[in-house]
Amino acid sequence: MRSSGFQNASLLLALCYLTFAVFGALGPLGVSWSKDLAIAPAARKMAWFSVLEFDGILDKENLPDAQLAWLAQQAWNEMKVDHDSKPWKDTEITNSQAGKVPGAMIALVKDRKVYLASSQRSSLSKSEKSEKSADQKIAAFRGIAWSPLISPKPVRDALRSCLIRYEDDAHHITGGNCGEQLAAVLAFNEITDKSEKLPGSRMVAWANIKDVPRVIAPCGDVPDEDGRVSGNPGCQSFIKALEIVAIPESTKPEKFDAKFTARQPCLGLSVDGKTV
């Protein structure tokens, strides 16, 4: 079951489903920076995302791995263009807070939808970070997938189930700031049943590593049959907990003529008294 806080946010989701602010020129995939995610007290994260909705079920025959990789590649390119336009320039967020373009773009396919989500960067200023207590700094470091105000319970449970398989001081290698977590949040926000996992789903991560753009494997060590590894947990464990399958790292993008509807999702965030 989802948490009551998330249920309340879900009830309001329909009210803002098609309402979103557009910053900069959107590309065909509709990938856009979220001002609301950057300024909401419960989030304070820089991220880019979009949802693509197709007419039919997107199995491997209708959307092969190579085409899914192409969508992730194009989404990363759109994010880079939008980031370089500084869409935050009319807000209180500064260039130093915005930082570099996020390192990776995720494409997660489930049923008829592809969820595009970047990795997350903090939008806190240095002074804001310095004023926080040790516990607050840990909370600020963690990605939004940890937040009960934003993240559906299955996503938080998947993160926790990974951690208890390691040493007591183990943590997600990036604090849960990967695009895999944000993509899963978007997916569960739109699932109408009481699913706790995402069976039949596939995902790919696209990144520019040392100026070489390519598919990359999910972070963290690969769990063994008992779900244990000796190093830090990461998205290898996270996606396994949700039954998401990562496509092979050797996959090369293949362009195709895609017909879909692109839109910005709502996250159930409360900003200035409004749900976004």
XYZ file of C-alpha atoms in Angstrom:
276
model
C 0.000 0.000 0.000
C 1.126 3.536 -0.660
C 1.560 6.026 2.146
C -1.349 8.298 3.026
C 0.720 11.338 2.077
C 1.269 9.924 -1.389
C -2.394 9.000 -1.707
C -3.322 12.601 -1.019
C -0.858 13.794 -3.636
C -2.223 11.252 -6.117
C -5.755 12.565 -5.648
C -4.559 15.973 -6.727
C -2.489 14.645 -9.616
C -5.351 14.916 -12.090
C -5.799 18.599 -11.270
C -2.324 19.459 -12.509
C -1.778 16.601 -14.968
C -1.422 18.809 -18.026
C -0.377 22.022 -16.313
C 3.328 22.791 -16.301
C 5.729 25.643 -16.838
C 7.914 25.547 -19.922
C 11.394 26.997 -19.579
C 13.408 27.381 -22.759
C 12.561 25.774 -26.104
C 11.343 22.206 -25.710
C 12.516 19.553 -28.144
C 10.381 16.756 -29.628
C 10.643 14.679 -26.436
C 9.499 17.547 -24.225
C 12.432 17.203 -21.819
C 12.359 20.185 -19.487
C 13.879 21.502 -16.282
C 11.523 21.568 -13.314
C 11.518 24.893 -11.486
C 9.130 23.421 -8.924
C 11.506 20.573 -8.062
C 14.332 23.073 -7.688
C 12.545 25.439 -5.288
C 10.182 23.167 -3.315
C 11.461 22.830 0.281
C 10.864 19.066 0.183
C 13.048 18.646 -2.884
C 15.614 21.356 -3.830
C 16.878 19.297 -6.752
C 17.860 20.196 -10.310
C 16.483 17.623 -12.744
C 15.057 17.264 -16.244
C 12.312 14.850 -17.228
C 9.380 14.028 -19.508
C 6.825 11.291 -20.142
C 6.199 9.813 -23.606
C 2.926 8.008 -24.210
C 2.549 5.642 -27.170
C -0.555 4.018 -28.664
C 0.416 0.391 -28.036
C 2.246 -1.761 -25.493
C 6.002 -1.232 -25.767
C 7.444 -4.727 -25.632
C 10.813 -5.646 -27.155
C 9.210 -6.207 -30.547
C 7.498 -2.817 -30.672
C 10.345 -0.933 -28.992
C 13.653 -2.819 -29.224
C 16.484 -2.036 -26.819
C 18.349 -0.069 -29.497
C 15.374 2.247 -30.002
C 14.959 2.721 -26.247
C 18.644 3.694 -26.131
C 18.035 6.199 -28.933
C 15.253 7.848 -26.921
C 17.605 8.171 -23.934
C 20.315 9.623 -26.184
C 17.960 12.200 -27.684
C 16.601 13.071 -24.238
C 20.142 13.697 -22.962
C 20.787 15.974 -25.956
C 17.574 17.922 -25.283
C 18.559 18.267 -21.624
C 21.982 19.623 -22.596
C 20.440 22.245 -24.898
C 17.940 23.308 -22.248
C 20.605 23.404 -19.516
C 22.854 25.577 -21.670
C 19.968 28.051 -22.112
C 19.997 28.573 -18.303
C 16.233 28.125 -17.788
C 16.653 29.157 -14.124
C 17.910 32.667 -15.042
C 14.612 34.335 -14.105
C 14.508 32.639 -10.701
C 16.497 33.082 -7.503
C 18.623 30.064 -8.384
C 22.126 31.016 -9.498
C 24.395 29.466 -12.097
C 26.644 28.130 -9.344
C 23.685 26.345 -7.739
C 22.588 24.925 -11.087
C 26.039 23.460 -11.599
C 26.930 21.230 -14.508
C 24.461 19.374 -16.666
C 23.310 16.158 -14.912
C 25.523 13.223 -15.708
C 22.960 10.764 -17.031
C 19.535 10.446 -18.619
C 17.342 7.410 -17.949
C 14.664 5.971 -20.218
C 12.347 3.569 -18.381
C 9.670 1.797 -20.425
C 6.578 0.262 -18.844
C 3.443 -0.720 -20.774
C 2.638 2.198 -23.125
C 4.876 4.848 -21.552
C 8.540 5.821 -21.536
C 9.661 7.817 -18.496
C 12.653 10.065 -19.143
C 14.498 11.330 -16.071
C 17.929 12.775 -15.423
C 20.128 12.284 -12.429
C 19.624 14.937 -9.734
C 21.820 17.765 -8.500
C 21.270 19.895 -5.434
C 19.902 23.427 -5.907
C 21.000 24.498 -2.419
C 23.473 27.361 -2.179
C 26.728 26.994 -0.236
C 25.367 29.173 2.561
C 22.202 27.068 2.798
C 24.281 23.912 3.035
C 26.573 25.379 5.701
C 23.621 26.304 7.915
C 22.300 22.757 8.084
C 22.949 20.292 10.875
C 24.722 16.994 10.177
C 21.405 15.142 9.906
C 19.955 17.844 7.666
C 22.987 17.645 5.390
C 22.478 13.916 4.996
C 18.817 14.496 4.177
C 19.738 17.216 1.668
C 22.306 14.926 0.019
C 19.739 12.199 -0.545
C 17.657 12.182 -3.705
C 13.914 12.837 -3.768
C 13.204 9.091 -3.887
C 13.756 9.059 -0.098
C 11.086 11.690 0.565
C 7.666 10.421 1.738
C 6.241 13.747 0.517
C 7.259 13.010 -3.073
C 8.241 9.397 -3.524
C 5.743 6.500 -3.687
C 6.177 3.853 -1.012
C 7.366 1.092 -3.408
C 10.319 3.268 -4.450
C 11.304 4.008 -0.848
C 10.882 0.341 0.057
C 13.168 -0.669 -2.830
C 15.862 1.697 -1.580
C 15.574 0.397 1.976
C 15.523 -3.260 0.921
C 18.849 -2.714 -0.826
C 20.486 -1.112 2.194
C 19.656 -3.810 4.733
C 21.575 -6.344 2.648
C 24.862 -4.559 3.291
C 26.942 -3.470 6.237
C 25.235 -1.194 8.766
C 26.877 1.954 7.390
C 26.156 1.175 3.730
C 24.284 3.680 1.620
C 23.248 4.124 -1.984
C 26.446 5.093 -3.757
C 24.988 8.413 -5.000
C 22.544 8.969 -2.161
C 19.684 7.931 -4.430
C 20.267 10.867 -6.767
C 20.366 8.724 -9.900
C 17.888 9.042 -12.723
C 16.762 5.481 -12.050
C 15.117 6.625 -8.814
C 13.447 9.651 -10.396
C 12.196 7.568 -13.352
C 10.698 5.042 -10.920
C 8.983 7.862 -9.007
C 7.422 9.096 -12.260
C 6.280 5.580 -13.184
C 4.673 4.757 -9.844
C 2.984 8.165 -9.773
C 1.014 7.130 -12.860
C 0.256 3.500 -12.032
C -3.375 3.268 -10.968
C -3.276 -0.206 -9.389
C -1.487 -1.170 -6.184
C 1.641 -2.502 -7.882
C 4.707 -2.803 -5.661
C 7.134 -3.612 -8.480
C 7.564 -2.937 -12.206
C 7.706 -6.399 -13.845
C 8.171 -6.354 -17.603
C 9.848 -2.944 -17.533
C 13.207 -2.108 -19.098
C 15.559 0.806 -18.603
C 18.673 2.319 -20.085
C 21.070 4.977 -18.804
C 22.734 7.305 -21.317
C 25.709 9.432 -20.272
C 28.628 11.379 -21.650
C 31.654 9.740 -20.016
C 34.900 11.635 -20.699
C 33.302 13.114 -23.843
C 32.239 9.664 -25.030
C 28.415 9.468 -25.133
C 27.184 5.916 -24.590
C 24.954 3.504 -22.695
C 26.233 2.882 -19.177
C 25.420 0.169 -16.666
C 23.488 1.062 -13.483
C 25.801 2.126 -10.663
C 26.834 -0.084 -7.754
C 27.973 -3.678 -7.513
C 25.943 -6.513 -8.993
C 24.053 -8.420 -6.246
C 24.575 -12.172 -6.000
C 21.731 -14.704 -5.862
C 21.083 -13.774 -2.223
C 21.044 -10.067 -3.053
C 24.391 -9.398 -1.344
C 27.552 -7.702 -2.602
C 30.718 -6.600 -0.860
C 30.777 -2.981 -2.060
C 28.362 -0.072 -1.926
C 24.751 -0.578 -3.011
C 23.551 1.318 -6.038
C 21.062 1.098 -8.874
C 22.028 -2.488 -9.671
C 20.331 -3.444 -6.403
C 17.566 -0.862 -6.731
C 16.304 -1.990 -10.136
C 16.562 -5.641 -9.144
C 14.301 -4.944 -6.153
C 11.696 -3.419 -8.495
C 12.125 -6.128 -11.185
C 13.370 -3.610 -13.745
C 15.733 -5.027 -16.387
C 18.659 -2.925 -17.622
C 19.390 -3.337 -21.328
C 22.953 -4.442 -22.270
C 25.672 -1.810 -21.931
C 26.838 -2.704 -25.442
C 23.547 -1.515 -26.992
C 23.934 1.032 -29.800
C 21.159 3.579 -30.416
C 18.954 3.037 -33.440
C 16.918 5.935 -34.775
C 13.272 5.307 -35.577
C 10.124 7.234 -36.483
C 8.341 7.437 -33.167
C 4.748 8.554 -32.747
C 3.951 9.584 -29.203
C 2.578 12.312 -26.984
C 5.185 14.093 -24.851
C 4.234 15.865 -21.650
C 5.534 16.940 -18.269
C 4.296 14.882 -15.303
C 3.139 16.289 -11.992
C 5.027 15.260 -8.880
C 2.459 16.001 -6.174
C 4.711 18.731 -4.760
C 3.277 21.627 -2.798
C 4.759 24.925 -4.008
C 3.293 28.272 -2.916
C 0.063 26.544 -1.916
C -0.348 24.780 -5.262
C 0.164 21.117 -6.165
C 2.560 20.669 -9.071
